[in-house]
PDB file of C-alpha atoms in Angstrom:
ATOM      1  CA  UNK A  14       0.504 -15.971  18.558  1.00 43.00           C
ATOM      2  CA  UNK A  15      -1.884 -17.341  15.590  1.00 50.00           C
ATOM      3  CA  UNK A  16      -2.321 -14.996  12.555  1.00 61.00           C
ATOM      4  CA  UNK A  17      -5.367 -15.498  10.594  1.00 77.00           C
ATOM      5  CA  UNK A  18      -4.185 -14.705   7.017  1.00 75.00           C
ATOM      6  CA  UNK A  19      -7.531 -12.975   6.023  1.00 80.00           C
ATOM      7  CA  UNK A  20      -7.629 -10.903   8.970  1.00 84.00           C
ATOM      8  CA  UNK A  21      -4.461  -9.862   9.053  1.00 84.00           C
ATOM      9  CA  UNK A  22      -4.586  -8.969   5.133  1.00 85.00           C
ATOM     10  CA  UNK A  23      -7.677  -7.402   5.891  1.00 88.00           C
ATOM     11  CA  UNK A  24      -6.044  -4.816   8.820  1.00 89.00           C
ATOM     12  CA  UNK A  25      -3.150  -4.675   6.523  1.00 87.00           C
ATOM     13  CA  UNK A  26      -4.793  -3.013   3.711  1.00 88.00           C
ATOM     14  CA  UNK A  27      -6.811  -0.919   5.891  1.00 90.00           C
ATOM     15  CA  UNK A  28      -3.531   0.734   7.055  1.00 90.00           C
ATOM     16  CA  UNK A  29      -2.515   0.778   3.593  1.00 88.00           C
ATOM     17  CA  UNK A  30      -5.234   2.502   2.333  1.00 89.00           C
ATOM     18  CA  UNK A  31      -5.017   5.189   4.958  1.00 90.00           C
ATOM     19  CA  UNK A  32      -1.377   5.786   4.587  1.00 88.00           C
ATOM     20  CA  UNK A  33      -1.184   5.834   1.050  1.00 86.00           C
ATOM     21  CA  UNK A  34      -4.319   7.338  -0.345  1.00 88.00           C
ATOM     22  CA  UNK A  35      -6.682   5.658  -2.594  1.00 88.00           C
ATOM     23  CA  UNK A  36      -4.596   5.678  -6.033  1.00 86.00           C
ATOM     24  CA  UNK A  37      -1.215   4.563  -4.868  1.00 82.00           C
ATOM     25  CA  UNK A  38      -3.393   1.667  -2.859  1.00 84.00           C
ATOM     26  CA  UNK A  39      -5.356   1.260  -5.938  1.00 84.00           C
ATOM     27  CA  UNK A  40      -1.949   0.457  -7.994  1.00 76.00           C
ATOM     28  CA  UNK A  41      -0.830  -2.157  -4.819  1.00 77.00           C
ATOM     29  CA  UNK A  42      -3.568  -4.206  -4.354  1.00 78.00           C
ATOM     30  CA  UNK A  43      -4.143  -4.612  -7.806  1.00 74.00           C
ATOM     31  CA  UNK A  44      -0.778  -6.229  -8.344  1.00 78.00           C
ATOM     32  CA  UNK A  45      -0.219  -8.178  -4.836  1.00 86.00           C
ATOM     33  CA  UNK A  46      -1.896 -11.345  -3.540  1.00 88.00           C
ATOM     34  CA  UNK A  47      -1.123 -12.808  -0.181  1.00 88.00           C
ATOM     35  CA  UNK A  48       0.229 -16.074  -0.367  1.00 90.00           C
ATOM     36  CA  UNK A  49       1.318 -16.232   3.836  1.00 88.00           C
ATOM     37  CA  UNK A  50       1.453 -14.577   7.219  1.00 84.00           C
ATOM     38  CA  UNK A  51       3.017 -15.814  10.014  1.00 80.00           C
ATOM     39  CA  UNK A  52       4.611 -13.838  12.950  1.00 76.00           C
ATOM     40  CA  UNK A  53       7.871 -12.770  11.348  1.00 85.00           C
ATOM     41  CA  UNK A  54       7.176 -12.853   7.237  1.00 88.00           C
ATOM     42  CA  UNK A  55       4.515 -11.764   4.921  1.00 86.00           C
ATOM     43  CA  UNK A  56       4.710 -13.412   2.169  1.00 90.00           C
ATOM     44  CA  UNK A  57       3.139 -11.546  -1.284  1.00 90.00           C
ATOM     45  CA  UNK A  58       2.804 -12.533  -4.731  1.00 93.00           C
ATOM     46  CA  UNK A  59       3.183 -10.513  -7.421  1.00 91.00           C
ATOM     47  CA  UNK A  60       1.850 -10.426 -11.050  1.00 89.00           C
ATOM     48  CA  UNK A  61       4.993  -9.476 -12.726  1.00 89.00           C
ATOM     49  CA  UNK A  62       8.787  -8.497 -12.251  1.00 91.00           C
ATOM     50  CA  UNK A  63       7.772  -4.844 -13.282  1.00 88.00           C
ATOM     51  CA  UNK A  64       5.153  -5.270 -10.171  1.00 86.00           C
ATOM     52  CA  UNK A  65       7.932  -6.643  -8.054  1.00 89.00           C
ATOM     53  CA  UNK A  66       9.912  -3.387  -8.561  1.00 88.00           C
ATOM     54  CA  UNK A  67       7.533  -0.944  -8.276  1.00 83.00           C
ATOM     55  CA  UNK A  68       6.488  -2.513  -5.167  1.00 84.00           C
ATOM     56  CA  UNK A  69      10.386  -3.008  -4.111  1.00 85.00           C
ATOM     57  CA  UNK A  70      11.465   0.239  -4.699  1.00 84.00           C
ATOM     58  CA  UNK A  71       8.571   2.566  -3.802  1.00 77.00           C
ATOM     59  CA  UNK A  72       5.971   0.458  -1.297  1.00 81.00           C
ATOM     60  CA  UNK A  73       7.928  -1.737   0.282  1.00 82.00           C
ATOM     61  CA  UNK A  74       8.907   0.461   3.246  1.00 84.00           C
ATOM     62  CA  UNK A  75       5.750   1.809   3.843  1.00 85.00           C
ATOM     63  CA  UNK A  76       4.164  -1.847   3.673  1.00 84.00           C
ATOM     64  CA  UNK A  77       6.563  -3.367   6.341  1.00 85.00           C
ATOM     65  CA  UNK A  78       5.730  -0.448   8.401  1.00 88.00           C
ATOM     66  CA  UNK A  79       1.987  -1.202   8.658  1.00 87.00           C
ATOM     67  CA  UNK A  80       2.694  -5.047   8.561  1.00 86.00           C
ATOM     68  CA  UNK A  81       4.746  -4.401  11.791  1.00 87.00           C
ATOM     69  CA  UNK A  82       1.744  -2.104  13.184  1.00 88.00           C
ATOM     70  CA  UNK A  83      -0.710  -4.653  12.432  1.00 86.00           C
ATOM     71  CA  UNK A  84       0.776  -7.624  13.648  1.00 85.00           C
ATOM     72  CA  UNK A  85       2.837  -5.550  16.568  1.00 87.00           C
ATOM     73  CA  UNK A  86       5.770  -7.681  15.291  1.00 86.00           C
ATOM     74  CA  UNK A  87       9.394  -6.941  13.478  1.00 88.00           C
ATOM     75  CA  UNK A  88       6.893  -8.355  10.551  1.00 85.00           C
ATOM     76  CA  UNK A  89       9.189  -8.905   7.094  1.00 87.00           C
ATOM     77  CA  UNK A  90       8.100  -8.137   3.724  1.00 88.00           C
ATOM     78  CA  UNK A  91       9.055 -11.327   1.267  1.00 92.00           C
ATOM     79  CA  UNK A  92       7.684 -10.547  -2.443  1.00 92.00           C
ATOM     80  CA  UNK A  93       7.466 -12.979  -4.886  1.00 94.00           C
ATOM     81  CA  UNK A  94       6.767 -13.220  -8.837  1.00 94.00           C
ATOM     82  CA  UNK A  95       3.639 -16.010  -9.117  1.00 93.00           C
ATOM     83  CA  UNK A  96       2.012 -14.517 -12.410  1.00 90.00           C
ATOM     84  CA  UNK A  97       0.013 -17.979 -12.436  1.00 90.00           C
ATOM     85  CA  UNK A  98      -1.825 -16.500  -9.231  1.00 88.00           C
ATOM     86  CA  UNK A  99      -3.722 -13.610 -11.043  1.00 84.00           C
ATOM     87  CA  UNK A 100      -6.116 -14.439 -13.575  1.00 81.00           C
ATOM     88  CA  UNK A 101      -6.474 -13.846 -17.201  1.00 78.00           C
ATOM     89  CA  UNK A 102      -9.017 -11.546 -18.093  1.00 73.00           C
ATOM     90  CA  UNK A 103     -12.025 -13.645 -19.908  1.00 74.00           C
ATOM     91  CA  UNK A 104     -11.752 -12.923 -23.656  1.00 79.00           C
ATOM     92  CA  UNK A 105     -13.473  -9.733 -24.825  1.00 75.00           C
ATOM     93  CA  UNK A 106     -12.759  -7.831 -21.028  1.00 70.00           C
ATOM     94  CA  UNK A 107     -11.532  -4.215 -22.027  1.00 69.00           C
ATOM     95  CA  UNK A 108      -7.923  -3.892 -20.340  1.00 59.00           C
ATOM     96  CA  UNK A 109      -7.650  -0.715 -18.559  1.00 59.00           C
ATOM     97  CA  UNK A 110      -5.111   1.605 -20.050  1.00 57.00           C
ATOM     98  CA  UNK A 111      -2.417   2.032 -18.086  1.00 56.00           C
ATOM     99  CA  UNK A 112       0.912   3.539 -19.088  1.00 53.00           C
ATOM    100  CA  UNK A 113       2.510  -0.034 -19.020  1.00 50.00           C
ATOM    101  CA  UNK A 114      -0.135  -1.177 -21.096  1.00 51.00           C
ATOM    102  CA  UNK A 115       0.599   1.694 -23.279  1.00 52.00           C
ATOM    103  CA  UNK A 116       4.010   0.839 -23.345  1.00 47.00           C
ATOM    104  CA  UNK A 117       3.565  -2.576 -24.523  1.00 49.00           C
ATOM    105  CA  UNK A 118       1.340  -2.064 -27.329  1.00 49.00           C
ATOM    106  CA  UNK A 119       3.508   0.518 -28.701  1.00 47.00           C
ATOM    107  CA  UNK A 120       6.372  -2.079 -28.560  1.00 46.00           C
ATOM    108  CA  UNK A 121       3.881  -4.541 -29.870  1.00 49.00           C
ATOM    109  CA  UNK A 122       3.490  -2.700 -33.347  1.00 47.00           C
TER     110      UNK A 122
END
């Protein structure tokens, strides 16, 4: 069976969405990219090691599980640190606050 990686992501997130409401897919989506789908593995990268984590220890199941519904597979859930994958913001591009972001400027000073 062929798995078209933008369909596929597409379903994928769809589940997502549904299962995890529109803030906690907000904070996903915003930190994953998919890199590869094939019938056992999704592969995703992720912005940072913090990302990886979050995503580790609170999505993760909940991803597989719609990942297997989509794909009607034993689909497995590979994440992987590629920070070179998600764009800098151009120069003058307000960064949303966000308690990380909060964090780091605080550390910054």
């Amino acid at each position: 069976m062929s798995f078209a990686l933008e369909r596929v992501w597409s379903e994928l997130n769809a589940e997502l969405l549904h299962k995890m409401g529109p803030e906690r897919y907000s904070n996903w989506i915003s930190s994953v990219r998919p890199i590869r789908i094939d019938e056992r593995e999704i592969v995703v990268a992720l912005v940072s090691n913090h990302a990886r984590e979050k995503v580790d220890s609170g999505l993760s199941r909940a991803v597989q599980e719609c990942a297997r519904r989509v794909t009607n597979r034993k689909t497995r859930l590979i994440l992987s640190v590629e920070p070179a994958l998600f764009p800098a913001p151009a120069p003058g591009t307000p960064v949303p606050q966000t308690f990380a972001n909060f964090l780091g400027n605080r550390m910054a000073c």
